[in-house]
C-alpha cells in the first residue's frame, strides 16, 4: 500500500507499444523521509526539544482523565451486557434480531480526547434495519438499563441521519450505530430502512477498528492521532478530514519510513503537515490507499476537490508557520486558529496565507467532484 | 387420439347437420361455450358442447325440481331428438348417476355443494367420450343408444367399485391419496345399500333429463307450490315465483351459471397450485384458512346456513373441503395408467361380467362396435378415475373430521385440512392504529404492505398473511420463513429456466464439437502450410540460382512480421503536454543555437591557437614555483600554460534558453592565472579569431576583475562568450593558505577563479548525473525560465536549482514524465525543503558539506515555498498553464478521428487523473470535438 506509486507513471510505459492503454498509477508526492539518502544533512539538525515538549504537553492536556475513562467504560459495559442478553435471549423483543455488537471509534482505539466522553458501538442486525426497529431497540436497551439501575438518569436519543441512537448518562455517552449484515445490504429500501451509505460506513468502522488494532497500536500513533484530531478541530480548513483519514495519515507518518521503525511524535507531526502540504491528499496523488476497502480506494477521494484544496492549503500555511517557530500556535498551546487564515510574522519573517487554487468548473456544476465523493467518508465519526 | 378425434369429428359434422342447427339455435342460451371446445370452432363441436353443458344445467334443474320439472322438459325435448344428443345425454346421465351413488340422499341438495364440481367435471369429460363415440359410430347405430338407460343404471351400481378401484390405483401415491382412499372405501361400504336407491331415483328422473337436453333450458318449470323458491346455483331463496323467475333471468344468476359451467371444464375450481379451502354450502373457495374462517364468520355464509336450515336441507359441516391443486393431476395420471390397462383387458377379453373396472368398458362394448369401443372405453375409463378421485375427495374431506367442531376452531380445522402450519403473526409494530377523534381505533395501516383495513380480524389475518409475511421478510427479517407458493408464472419461469439450461448445455456440447472441428481444421491448415513451406524451402535449396518463385508464400515467417508499430511516445497528461509545450517555447531556436555554436567553436579554435602560441613562446623558459608541479601533472607532455578550454554553465549543460546570450568558457591554466596572462591572451586572440573566421568580426573586451575576456559577435543575435582563466591551483591554494603568499602579485581575482572552477565541476557533475535523469533537464529549463520570469523565484540560483531538481527528480526512484517531474519538484519545495529546520541541499561538488541554498534568506525561502505551494495546488487542479505563464492548451487534436483507441486512452488517463479533471477536461473535450467537427466540415 505504501509504495504503491513506485511503479509510477514512466515505468510501465517503457517497452510497450504506443497503442497500449497506460494504466494510471498515481504517484506518491515528494516525501523527504522516504528519500533521505538523497538529501544528506548539509547543516546540523535543529534542536526540536521544545516542539517535542510542547506536543507531549498538548497530548496530556487532550487525554481523558481516569474518571472520564471509567465513566465511559461503565456505560459501555452496561450497554454491551444488555445487548449480549438481547442476542442470547431475545425474549419478547422481536422488533429486530442482533447479530453482534462491537466497539469502534476513538474509544476502542484509545484515541479518545478529554471532554468528549463518547464511545461508539456498532450493532449489526440480522434483520433489516428499519427506523422502527432501531427505535424499538433503543427503547428496549434503555428500558433494561433503567431496570438494572433505576437511579441512573438515562437519556435515549435518536442520532441524526438515522445512524442509530445514543444513550447518555450524566458523565458519558454511548452511541449505538446500527447496521446490518452484508447480505442484507442489497435488500434495503431507502423508503423504509436506514441509508445504505450509513450502514456501510458503520460496517467500515468495524473494519477500521480491527485494522487499527492490528496495525496501529503503537502509542506514537495514538498520541499523534489525538494531536491531529485536535488540530482538525481547531482549524477550519481541516474540517473535511475524516477521523479515518487522520488515523491512516498518522499511521503513515509514524510507520512509513525506510527503517519501518516508529518515528518520534514530533517528527511524525511535522511530517503529517509536510505530507499534506506536498499534496498527499490532492488529486493526482496516490494518497493513502484504504486498507479496509478492496480496489485501492484512495481515502482522500472522499473529499471534494474544493475540500482537498482547502486541506492542502491549510497544511501548507501551518507548515510554514511551524517552520518559522510558530509551533505553539500550531499545536494549540497559544493563539488561535487565525494563523491559518491571516498574515503572521514569525521572527521577522512574514508568513502569508495562501489562496485557493481550485476553481469551480465554469459550465458544469458539481458533477464530477460529486462522483468522487461518497465512497467511504465519515466512517466512524468517533470524534466529529 | 387427437387425429382420430378430428376425423370422427368431420364425419360428425356432415352427419349431424340438423343437430348442429338445433344446437346453434340453442347455443344462444349459452353465455360462453367452454373454451376448450370453442377452440375447435365447428358447429358440431358447439352442439356437442352445448349438449354436454346443457346436460349439466338440465340435470341440475331436474335435480332441483324433480319429476314435475322433468315432465315439462320431456314435452319440449322431443323437438330435437337427434341420436347425438341423446347419446351424449346418456353419457352425462351415467355420470350423474355415478355421482349420485356417492351421496347419502339422492335429493337435489346432495348435488348442490360437494357434488357440483365433481359433477361438472364429469359432464365435460363425458362429453369427450360421448362425442367421440358419436363421431365414430355410424348413424344407424342410433337405436342402440337406447340401451343406455339400462347401462346407466348398471353403472350406478358399479361405480362405487370403480371409485374404489381408482382409489386403489392411487393408494401408493401419497398419504393424502391414501387417506382419500380410506375415506372413500369406508364411505362406499356405508353407502353401498343406499346406492341402488339413489340409482333408482335417477332412473326415474332420467327420461326427463334426457328430454331436457335438447331443449332450451330457460323454459322454466311451472312453479311447483313450494314455500321457498330456492336457486341452487346462487344458493338463495326468493320470496315468490315471480322474483324467482326474475332471478333466474337476471344477470347475476346467468353469470354464476356460466361461471360454473366454465369451471366445469377444468377440475373443479382448483386453485393455481397449492391447496385451497372450500365452503361447500356456499360454493365458495378460499385461498387460506384465515380467509375460510372469515367466510364462515361472514354474514353471507350465515344467511345461507339459515336458509338451508329453514329449507331443511342438510348443512355440511363447517369443516372445509380441501380442493387439491396438484393431487388431481397425479390422480389423473394414475387414471391414465389404469386406462391403458383397462383398454387392454377390454380388447383382449371382452368380458362384460367382470366386476370393477371392466364393467364400464363392458357396458359400452355392448353398444358399440369393437373398434370404437376400445377408444371409447379408453377415454371413458381414463377420465373416470379422476372423477372418482375428485368425487371421493369431497366426502372424504367432509367426513374425515366428522365430529362436530365448534366454529371458533374453524381456522385451525381449515388449516389442518390444508395441512398448513399455524403461523405466528409478525410485524405487529408496523401496523399503525388509526384513531378517530374520540380515540377509538377505526382502522389499521400496515406500513410494510401499505394497506389499510378496518377490521381487527383483518389485521390478525393480515399479519399472518402471506403477503405481509413476504413484505416482512423482505423489509425486516430476511430469515423469516415464508412458505413458497409457486405461482403459475414462477413455475413457468422455472420450466423456462430449465429449458434454457438444457439449451445452453446443448449449445456447449455443440460448440465443443465444433471446437473440435475447428481444432482439426486448424491442424490441417497448419499441416498444409508447413508442407507448403517445406516445399518452398526445398525449392529454394534446389533452385537457389533460379531466383524467387513468382508467387506463393512470402517466406516462412513472412506474414507474421508486421511492420513494427512506430513507438509513438508522446506526453500523456495535460501537465505533460503543457510542460512540453512550454519547453519547446523556451527552447532556443535553431539560428540562435547555430550562432552560439559558431562563436563558441571559433573562440575555442582561436584559444587553441593562442595556447599553441604561448606554449611555443614559453617553451624554452620555465616558470618558477609551479613548474615542477605542472610537470608532475602533465607528465612528459609539453607543459602548456593554457592547458585547455572547456565549456561550462548553461552551454555545457545544454540548458540554454531562448534569449540566452551569455555563454561561458573556462580556460584552465597550468599555473595561477595572472593579469599578465590574461592580457597576453587578449592580445593574441583577435589575430587568431581572424584566422579562424576571416569574414566574422568579433569584439573583444577584457575584464580583469572578472578574470575573463568577453568575446562578442557583431551580428544578430548577439552572443557574449565569457572566457574565464582559472587554474586548479587556485583551489588548492584556497585549501592551503600559506602557499598563497607565493602567488605572483598580479594574480587574478581568486573568487572568480574559484567560481570558474566550480562551474567546471558543476558542468561535469551535470553531465554525469542530471542529464541521465529523465525529464530532469526539461524541468530545469522550465524552472530556470520560471526563476527568470517570477521575481519571487529569482533568488534561487541556477546551480541550486539544478541540484534541487536533480535530487528531487532522481529521488523518485523511477523515471518521471515531465509533468510529474515538475510537480514533484513543486511538492518538494512545498513540503518545506527550503524552510529552516530541513536538511538543506548539500553540494556534491565541494569537499566540505556546503548547503547550496545558504544564499537564500529566510524570507526568500518562505516566499519561494509559499509560491511553490500555490503552484502545486494549481497544478493539481489542472491549471499548470498559470504556473508556466502560458495559455491553457486545448487537448491534443491528433488523437481524434483516425485513432479512436488513442483518444480513449487519453481520456481514460485524464479521467483517472482525475480528480483533477474537474470540468476543465470536459470542457476541453467539448471544444476538441467541436473543433474536430469543424475540421471535418472542411
GROMACS .gro file of N, CA, C and O in nm, chain A residues 5-6 9 13 16 18 20 22 24 27 29-30 32 38 41-43 95 97 126-128 130 132 184 187 192-193 274 277-278 283 298 305 309 313 316 320 323-324 349-351 354-355 357-359 361 363 368, chain B residues 429-430 447 474-479 567 572 807 811 814-816 820 823 827-828 830-831 833 835 837-839 851 858-859 862 866 869-870 872-874 877 879 882 905 908 912-917 919 922-923:
model
  408
    5UNK      N    1   0.305   0.383  -0.542
    5UNK     CA    2   0.343   0.470  -0.652
    5UNK      C    3   0.475   0.433  -0.715
    5UNK      O    4   0.515   0.493  -0.812
    6UNK      N    5   0.541   0.335  -0.660
    6UNK     CA    6   0.676   0.310  -0.703
    6UNK      C    7   0.683   0.277  -0.851
    6UNK      O    8   0.776   0.314  -0.920
    9UNK      N    9   0.452   0.643  -1.318
    9UNK     CA   10   0.394   0.672  -1.448
    9UNK      C   11   0.486   0.630  -1.559
    9UNK      O   12   0.445   0.574  -1.657
   13UNK      N   13   0.531   0.226  -1.892
   13UNK     CA   14   0.517   0.263  -2.030
   13UNK      C   15   0.634   0.211  -2.112
   13UNK      O   16   0.626   0.192  -2.231
   16UNK      N   17   0.652  -0.067  -2.414
   16UNK     CA   18   0.519  -0.101  -2.460
   16UNK      C   19   0.492  -0.032  -2.591
   16UNK      O   20   0.549   0.071  -2.622
   18UNK      N   21   0.294   0.188  -2.859
   18UNK     CA   22   0.233   0.319  -2.840
   18UNK      C   23   0.083   0.313  -2.824
   18UNK      O   24   0.022   0.406  -2.774
   20UNK      N   25  -0.085   0.092  -2.654
   20UNK     CA   26  -0.133   0.028  -2.531
   20UNK      C   27  -0.194   0.132  -2.438
   20UNK      O   28  -0.147   0.244  -2.428
   22UNK      N   29  -0.229   0.296  -2.110
   22UNK     CA   30  -0.139   0.311  -1.998
   22UNK      C   31  -0.223   0.317  -1.872
   22UNK      O   32  -0.314   0.398  -1.861
   24UNK      N   33  -0.310   0.420  -1.520
   24UNK     CA   34  -0.273   0.536  -1.440
   24UNK      C   35  -0.237   0.491  -1.300
   24UNK      O   36  -0.319   0.435  -1.229
   27UNK      N   37   0.099   0.879  -0.824
   27UNK     CA   38   0.231   0.888  -0.766
   27UNK      C   39   0.220   0.938  -0.623
   27UNK      O   40   0.135   1.019  -0.591
   29UNK      N   41   0.347   1.178  -0.345
   29UNK     CA   42   0.417   1.306  -0.351
   29UNK      C   43   0.555   1.296  -0.289
   29UNK      O   44   0.589   1.196  -0.225
   30UNK      N   45   0.629   1.398  -0.309
   30UNK     CA   46   0.763   1.403  -0.251
   30UNK      C   47   0.753   1.387  -0.100
   30UNK      O   48   0.672   1.452  -0.036
   32UNK      N   49   1.029   1.360   0.204
   32UNK     CA   50   1.173   1.363   0.232
   32UNK      C   51   1.216   1.246   0.317
   32UNK      O   52   1.329   1.200   0.309
   38UNK      N   53   1.905   1.086  -0.048
   38UNK     CA   54   1.930   1.187  -0.150
   38UNK      C   55   1.952   1.325  -0.087
   38UNK      O   56   2.000   1.416  -0.154
   41UNK      N   57   2.228   1.567   0.523
   41UNK     CA   58   2.222   1.691   0.601
   41UNK      C   59   2.338   1.782   0.564
   41UNK      O   60   2.453   1.740   0.569
   42UNK      N   61   2.306   1.902   0.526
   42UNK     CA   62   2.411   1.999   0.496
   42UNK      C   63   2.443   2.081   0.619
   42UNK      O   64   2.545   2.146   0.628
   43UNK      N   65   2.351   2.077   0.712
   43UNK     CA   66   2.372   2.153   0.835
   43UNK      C   67   2.312   2.072   0.949
   43UNK      O   68   2.227   1.985   0.926
   95UNK      N   69  -3.857  -0.689   1.761
   95UNK     CA   70  -3.852  -0.585   1.659
   95UNK      C   71  -3.732  -0.604   1.567
   95UNK      O   72  -3.736  -0.570   1.451
   97UNK      N   73  -3.341  -0.853   1.532
   97UNK     CA   74  -3.251  -0.951   1.589
   97UNK      C   75  -3.109  -0.901   1.573
   97UNK      O   76  -3.072  -0.851   1.468
  126UNK      N   77  -2.941  -0.873   1.238
  126UNK     CA   78  -2.966  -0.982   1.144
  126UNK      C   79  -3.083  -0.943   1.056
  126UNK      O   80  -3.092  -0.982   0.941
  127UNK      N   81  -3.172  -0.868   1.117
  127UNK     CA   82  -3.290  -0.825   1.043
  127UNK      C   83  -3.257  -0.696   0.971
  127UNK      O   84  -3.153  -0.637   0.992
  128UNK      N   85  -3.348  -0.654   0.890
  128UNK     CA   86  -3.324  -0.531   0.816
  128UNK      C   87  -3.351  -0.411   0.906
  128UNK      O   88  -3.444  -0.413   0.985
  130UNK      N   89  -3.498  -0.117   0.997
  130UNK     CA   90  -3.599  -0.014   0.977
  130UNK      C   91  -3.585   0.086   1.090
  130UNK      O   92  -3.528   0.058   1.194
  132UNK      N   93  -3.815   0.192   1.271
  132UNK     CA   94  -3.894   0.145   1.385
  132UNK      C   95  -3.813   0.047   1.468
  132UNK      O   96  -3.812   0.051   1.591
  184UNK      N   97  -2.774  -0.838   0.375
  184UNK     CA   98  -2.898  -0.762   0.377
  184UNK      C   99  -2.884  -0.630   0.303
  184UNK      O  100  -2.985  -0.566   0.272
  187UNK      N  101  -3.083  -0.558   0.005
  187UNK     CA  102  -3.228  -0.567   0.014
  187UNK      C  103  -3.288  -0.439   0.067
  187UNK      O  104  -3.407  -0.433   0.094
  192UNK      N  105  -3.779   0.271   0.359
  192UNK     CA  106  -3.811   0.207   0.485
  192UNK      C  107  -3.692   0.200   0.580
  192UNK      O  108  -3.706   0.212   0.700
  193UNK      N  109  -3.577   0.177   0.519
  193UNK     CA  110  -3.463   0.142   0.603
  193UNK      C  111  -3.367   0.259   0.615
  193UNK      O  112  -3.382   0.360   0.548
  274UNK      N  113   0.388   1.816   0.641
  274UNK     CA  114   0.466   1.818   0.518
  274UNK      C  115   0.397   1.737   0.409
  274UNK      O  116   0.390   1.780   0.294
  277UNK      N  117   0.102   1.917   0.289
  277UNK     CA  118   0.144   2.034   0.212
  277UNK      C  119   0.198   1.991   0.077
  277UNK      O  120   0.184   2.063  -0.022
  278UNK      N  121   0.262   1.876   0.073
  278UNK     CA  122   0.315   1.827  -0.054
  278UNK      C  123   0.206   1.769  -0.141
  278UNK      O  124   0.233   1.722  -0.251
  283UNK      N  125  -0.563   1.575  -0.578
  283UNK     CA  126  -0.586   1.491  -0.696
  283UNK      C  127  -0.455   1.458  -0.764
  283UNK      O  128  -0.364   1.541  -0.768
  298UNK      N  129  -0.852   0.541  -0.270
  298UNK     CA  130  -0.767   0.638  -0.201
  298UNK      C  131  -0.856   0.716  -0.104
  298UNK      O  132  -0.958   0.771  -0.144
  305UNK      N  133  -1.308   1.815  -0.434
  305UNK     CA  134  -1.187   1.881  -0.480
  305UNK      C  135  -1.161   2.008  -0.401
  305UNK      O  136  -1.049   2.040  -0.364
  309UNK      N  137  -0.835   2.093  -0.174
  309UNK     CA  138  -0.757   2.216  -0.187
  309UNK      C  139  -0.745   2.285  -0.052
  309UNK      O  140  -0.638   2.328  -0.011
  313UNK      N  141  -0.406   2.355   0.149
  313UNK     CA  142  -0.372   2.496   0.171
  313UNK      C  143  -0.348   2.524   0.319
  313UNK      O  144  -0.249   2.588   0.358
  316UNK      N  145  -0.026   2.375   0.429
  316UNK     CA  146   0.088   2.448   0.377
  316UNK      C  147   0.117   2.571   0.461
  316UNK      O  148   0.232   2.599   0.498
  320UNK      N  149   0.450   2.629   0.718
  320UNK     CA  150   0.542   2.743   0.714
  320UNK      C  151   0.548   2.809   0.850
  320UNK      O  152   0.656   2.845   0.900
  323UNK      N  153   0.755   2.598   1.072
  323UNK     CA  154   0.898   2.603   1.040
  323UNK      C  155   0.960   2.733   1.088
  323UNK      O  156   1.079   2.737   1.118
  324UNK      N  157   0.882   2.836   1.093
  324UNK     CA  158   0.938   2.964   1.135
  324UNK      C  159   0.922   2.985   1.284
  324UNK      O  160   0.928   3.096   1.333
  349UNK      N  161   0.986   3.718   0.993
  349UNK     CA  162   0.952   3.664   0.861
  349UNK      C  163   0.801   3.667   0.843
  349UNK      O  164   0.726   3.622   0.931
  350UNK      N  165   0.764   3.721   0.733
  350UNK     CA  166   0.621   3.735   0.708
  350UNK      C  167   0.569   3.605   0.645
  350UNK      O  168   0.618   3.562   0.542
  351UNK      N  169   0.474   3.545   0.711
  351UNK     CA  170   0.411   3.425   0.656
  351UNK      C  171   0.270   3.464   0.614
  351UNK      O  172   0.188   3.502   0.697
  354UNK      N  173  -0.234   3.142   0.199
  354UNK     CA  174  -0.241   3.113   0.055
  354UNK      C  175  -0.383   3.128   0.004
  354UNK      O  176  -0.480   3.125   0.080
  355UNK      N  177  -0.390   3.139  -0.124
  355UNK     CA  178  -0.522   3.146  -0.186
  355UNK      C  179  -0.562   3.009  -0.236
  355UNK      O  180  -0.477   2.924  -0.261
  357UNK      N  181  -0.664   2.735  -0.491
  357UNK     CA  182  -0.625   2.712  -0.629
  357UNK      C  183  -0.741   2.652  -0.707
  357UNK      O  184  -0.752   2.669  -0.827
  358UNK      N  185  -0.828   2.586  -0.633
  358UNK     CA  186  -0.936   2.516  -0.703
  358UNK      C  187  -1.039   2.615  -0.755
  358UNK      O  188  -1.084   2.703  -0.683
  359UNK      N  189  -1.070   2.598  -0.879
  359UNK     CA  190  -1.176   2.680  -0.938
  359UNK      C  191  -1.290   2.590  -0.975
  359UNK      O  192  -1.269   2.482  -1.033
  361UNK      N  193  -1.546   2.439  -1.189
  361UNK     CA  194  -1.553   2.433  -1.335
  361UNK      C  195  -1.663   2.526  -1.384
  361UNK      O  196  -1.771   2.529  -1.326
  363UNK      N  197  -1.875   2.560  -1.649
  363UNK     CA  198  -2.008   2.534  -1.703
  363UNK      C  199  -2.081   2.421  -1.633
  363UNK      O  200  -2.200   2.424  -1.619
  368UNK      N  201  -1.865   1.611  -1.148
  368UNK     CA  202  -1.754   1.520  -1.130
  368UNK      C  203  -1.702   1.510  -0.988
  368UNK      O  204  -1.684   1.401  -0.938
  813UNK      N  205  -4.547  -0.430   1.513
  813UNK     CA  206  -4.509  -0.290   1.534
  813UNK      C  207  -4.521  -0.207   1.408
  813UNK      O  208  -4.510  -0.086   1.412
  814UNK      N  209  -4.542  -0.274   1.297
  814UNK     CA  210  -4.553  -0.196   1.173
  814UNK      C  211  -4.697  -0.165   1.139
  814UNK      O  212  -4.726  -0.107   1.037
  831UNK      N  213  -4.764  -0.057   0.759
  831UNK     CA  214  -4.662   0.024   0.692
  831UNK      C  215  -4.579  -0.059   0.597
  831UNK      O  216  -4.521  -0.008   0.503
  858UNK      N  217  -3.899  -0.936   0.341
  858UNK     CA  218  -3.822  -0.851   0.251
  858UNK      C  219  -3.767  -0.729   0.325
  858UNK      O  220  -3.655  -0.686   0.301
  859UNK      N  221  -3.848  -0.677   0.413
  859UNK     CA  222  -3.811  -0.548   0.468
  859UNK      C  223  -3.756  -0.553   0.609
  859UNK      O  224  -3.692  -0.460   0.655
  860UNK      N  225  -3.786  -0.658   0.681
  860UNK     CA  226  -3.742  -0.658   0.819
  860UNK      C  227  -3.649  -0.775   0.849
  860UNK      O  228  -3.533  -0.757   0.880
  861UNK      N  229  -3.701  -0.891   0.837
  861UNK     CA  230  -3.620  -1.005   0.876
  861UNK      C  231  -3.610  -1.102   0.760
  861UNK      O  232  -3.701  -1.178   0.733
  862UNK      N  233  -3.497  -1.100   0.695
  862UNK     CA  234  -3.485  -1.186   0.578
  862UNK      C  235  -3.484  -1.334   0.612
  862UNK      O  236  -3.489  -1.418   0.524
  863UNK      N  237  -3.477  -1.364   0.740
  863UNK     CA  238  -3.470  -1.506   0.774
  863UNK      C  239  -3.607  -1.565   0.803
  863UNK      O  240  -3.618  -1.685   0.830
  951UNK      N  241   0.687   0.346  -3.238
  951UNK     CA  242   0.674   0.372  -3.095
  951UNK      C  243   0.634   0.518  -3.078
  951UNK      O  244   0.718   0.606  -3.073
  956UNK      N  245   0.175   1.241  -2.200
  956UNK     CA  246   0.042   1.187  -2.178
  956UNK      C  247  -0.055   1.284  -2.114
  956UNK      O  248  -0.155   1.320  -2.173
 1191UNK      N  249   1.814   1.627  -0.754
 1191UNK     CA  250   1.794   1.545  -0.635
 1191UNK      C  251   1.648   1.499  -0.624
 1191UNK      O  252   1.620   1.383  -0.599
 1195UNK      N  253   1.533   1.124  -0.683
 1195UNK     CA  254   1.492   1.052  -0.563
 1195UNK      C  255   1.358   0.981  -0.579
 1195UNK      O  256   1.319   0.903  -0.494
 1198UNK      N  257   1.232   0.629  -1.004
 1198UNK     CA  258   1.188   0.575  -1.133
 1198UNK      C  259   1.170   0.693  -1.227
 1198UNK      O  260   1.156   0.807  -1.182
 1199UNK      N  261   1.169   0.665  -1.354
 1199UNK     CA  262   1.158   0.776  -1.449
 1199UNK      C  263   1.024   0.846  -1.437
 1199UNK      O  264   0.921   0.782  -1.415
 1200UNK      N  265   1.030   0.973  -1.449
 1200UNK     CA  266   0.908   1.051  -1.438
 1200UNK      C  267   0.880   1.120  -1.571
 1200UNK      O  268   0.973   1.160  -1.642
 1204UNK      N  269   0.504   1.520  -1.430
 1204UNK     CA  270   0.518   1.464  -1.296
 1204UNK      C  271   0.644   1.514  -1.228
 1204UNK      O  272   0.645   1.540  -1.108
 1207UNK      N  273   0.593   1.853  -1.107
 1207UNK     CA  274   0.507   1.852  -0.990
 1207UNK      C  275   0.583   1.805  -0.866
 1207UNK      O  276   0.566   1.858  -0.757
 1211UNK      N  277   0.628   1.986  -0.523
 1211UNK     CA  278   0.590   1.918  -0.398
 1211UNK      C  279   0.703   1.927  -0.297
 1211UNK      O  280   0.679   1.954  -0.178
 1212UNK      N  281   0.824   1.905  -0.348
 1212UNK     CA  282   0.938   1.906  -0.256
 1212UNK      C  283   0.952   2.043  -0.191
 1212UNK      O  284   0.969   2.054  -0.069
 1214UNK      N  285   0.720   2.266  -0.170
 1214UNK     CA  286   0.600   2.293  -0.090
 1214UNK      C  287   0.607   2.222   0.044
 1214UNK      O  288   0.553   2.269   0.143
 1215UNK      N  289   0.672   2.107   0.046
 1215UNK     CA  290   0.678   2.035   0.173
 1215UNK      C  291   0.786   2.093   0.264
 1215UNK      O  292   0.815   2.037   0.369
 1217UNK      N  293   1.117   2.197   0.183
 1217UNK     CA  294   1.256   2.160   0.164
 1217UNK      C  295   1.350   2.279   0.182
 1217UNK      O  296   1.465   2.264   0.222
 1219UNK      N  297   1.275   2.538   0.375
 1219UNK     CA  298   1.249   2.608   0.501
 1219UNK      C  299   1.354   2.574   0.606
 1219UNK      O  300   1.420   2.471   0.598
 1221UNK      N  301   1.524   2.434   0.927
 1221UNK     CA  302   1.496   2.311   1.000
 1221UNK      C  303   1.501   2.188   0.914
 1221UNK      O  304   1.487   2.077   0.962
 1222UNK      N  305   1.518   2.208   0.786
 1222UNK     CA  306   1.528   2.092   0.698
 1222UNK      C  307   1.675   2.066   0.667
 1222UNK      O  308   1.760   2.152   0.691
 1223UNK      N  309   1.705   1.950   0.615
 1223UNK     CA  310   1.847   1.915   0.600
 1223UNK      C  311   1.924   2.009   0.508
 1223UNK      O  312   2.047   2.010   0.515
 1235UNK      N  313   2.582   2.387   0.218
 1235UNK     CA  314   2.442   2.396   0.179
 1235UNK      C  315   2.431   2.489   0.059
 1235UNK      O  316   2.460   2.608   0.069
 1242UNK      N  317   1.587   3.381   0.491
 1242UNK     CA  318   1.470   3.311   0.543
 1242UNK      C  319   1.342   3.358   0.475
 1242UNK      O  320   1.254   3.278   0.441
 1243UNK      N  321   1.335   3.487   0.451
 1243UNK     CA  322   1.214   3.539   0.388
 1243UNK      C  323   1.203   3.490   0.243
 1243UNK      O  324   1.095   3.455   0.196
 1246UNK      N  325   1.085   3.143   0.252
 1246UNK     CA  326   0.942   3.142   0.285
 1246UNK      C  327   0.859   3.176   0.161
 1246UNK      O  328   0.761   3.108   0.129
 1250UNK      N  329   0.599   2.939  -0.031
 1250UNK     CA  330   0.458   2.973  -0.047
 1250UNK      C  331   0.418   2.970  -0.193
 1250UNK      O  332   0.311   2.919  -0.229
 1253UNK      N  333   0.393   2.621  -0.309
 1253UNK     CA  334   0.274   2.556  -0.254
 1253UNK      C  335   0.151   2.590  -0.336
 1253UNK      O  336   0.069   2.505  -0.369
 1254UNK      N  337   0.142   2.716  -0.368
 1254UNK     CA  338   0.028   2.757  -0.451
 1254UNK      C  339   0.037   2.692  -0.589
 1254UNK      O  340  -0.063   2.643  -0.642
 1256UNK      N  341   0.177   2.422  -0.670
 1256UNK     CA  342   0.145   2.280  -0.662
 1256UNK      C  343  -0.005   2.257  -0.670
 1256UNK      O  344  -0.053   2.170  -0.743
 1257UNK      N  345  -0.076   2.338  -0.596
 1257UNK     CA  346  -0.221   2.319  -0.598
 1257UNK      C  347  -0.281   2.358  -0.732
 1257UNK      O  348  -0.374   2.294  -0.781
 1258UNK      N  349  -0.223   2.462  -0.791
 1258UNK     CA  350  -0.269   2.497  -0.925
 1258UNK      C  351  -0.250   2.379  -1.020
 1258UNK      O  352  -0.337   2.346  -1.100
 1261UNK      N  353  -0.493   2.108  -0.968
 1261UNK     CA  354  -0.627   2.141  -1.015
 1261UNK      C  355  -0.625   2.189  -1.159
 1261UNK      O  356  -0.702   2.277  -1.197
 1263UNK      N  357  -0.432   2.364  -1.356
 1263UNK     CA  358  -0.406   2.500  -1.401
 1263UNK      C  359  -0.257   2.521  -1.416
 1263UNK      O  360  -0.204   2.627  -1.385
 1266UNK      N  361  -0.104   2.828  -1.564
 1266UNK     CA  362  -0.087   2.951  -1.487
 1266UNK      C  363   0.054   2.959  -1.429
 1266UNK      O  364   0.112   3.067  -1.420
 1289UNK      N  365  -0.767   0.631  -2.481
 1289UNK     CA  366  -0.655   0.621  -2.390
 1289UNK      C  367  -0.633   0.753  -2.320
 1289UNK      O  368  -0.621   0.761  -2.198
 1292UNK      N  369  -0.904   0.821  -2.075
 1292UNK     CA  370  -0.902   0.741  -1.954
 1292UNK      C  371  -0.789   0.790  -1.865
 1292UNK      O  372  -0.801   0.792  -1.745
 1296UNK      N  373  -0.876   0.929  -1.507
 1296UNK     CA  374  -0.830   0.873  -1.381
 1296UNK      C  375  -0.751   0.976  -1.304
 1296UNK      O  376  -0.754   0.980  -1.184
 1297UNK      N  377  -0.687   1.050  -1.379
 1297UNK     CA  378  -0.609   1.155  -1.320
 1297UNK      C  379  -0.697   1.230  -1.233
 1297UNK      O  380  -0.667   1.287  -1.133
 1298UNK      N  381  -0.794   1.227  -1.281
 1298UNK     CA  382  -0.898   1.258  -1.234
 1298UNK      C  383  -0.976   1.335  -1.161
 1298UNK      O  384  -1.059   1.403  -1.208
 1299UNK      N  385  -0.933   1.319  -1.049
 1299UNK     CA  386  -0.993   1.404  -0.951
 1299UNK      C  387  -0.965   1.544  -0.998
 1299UNK      O  388  -1.043   1.634  -0.979
 1300UNK      N  389  -0.853   1.555  -1.062
 1300UNK     CA  390  -0.813   1.688  -1.100
 1300UNK      C  391  -0.890   1.733  -1.223
 1300UNK      O  392  -0.887   1.849  -1.258
 1301UNK      N  393  -0.955   1.639  -1.281
 1301UNK     CA  394  -1.009   1.668  -1.413
 1301UNK      C  395  -1.115   1.777  -1.406
 1301UNK      O  396  -1.128   1.858  -1.493
 1303UNK      N  397  -1.395   2.020  -1.435
 1303UNK     CA  398  -1.471   2.048  -1.555
 1303UNK      C  399  -1.380   2.077  -1.671
 1303UNK      O  400  -1.420   2.066  -1.785
 1306UNK      N  401  -1.355   1.821  -1.930
 1306UNK     CA  402  -1.480   1.804  -2.002
 1306UNK      C  403  -1.496   1.915  -2.104
 1306UNK      O  404  -1.531   1.895  -2.218
 1307UNK      N  405  -1.468   2.032  -2.058
 1307UNK     CA  406  -1.485   2.147  -2.145
 1307UNK      C  407  -1.393   2.131  -2.265
 1307UNK      O  408  -1.433   2.147  -2.380
   0.00000   0.00000   0.00000
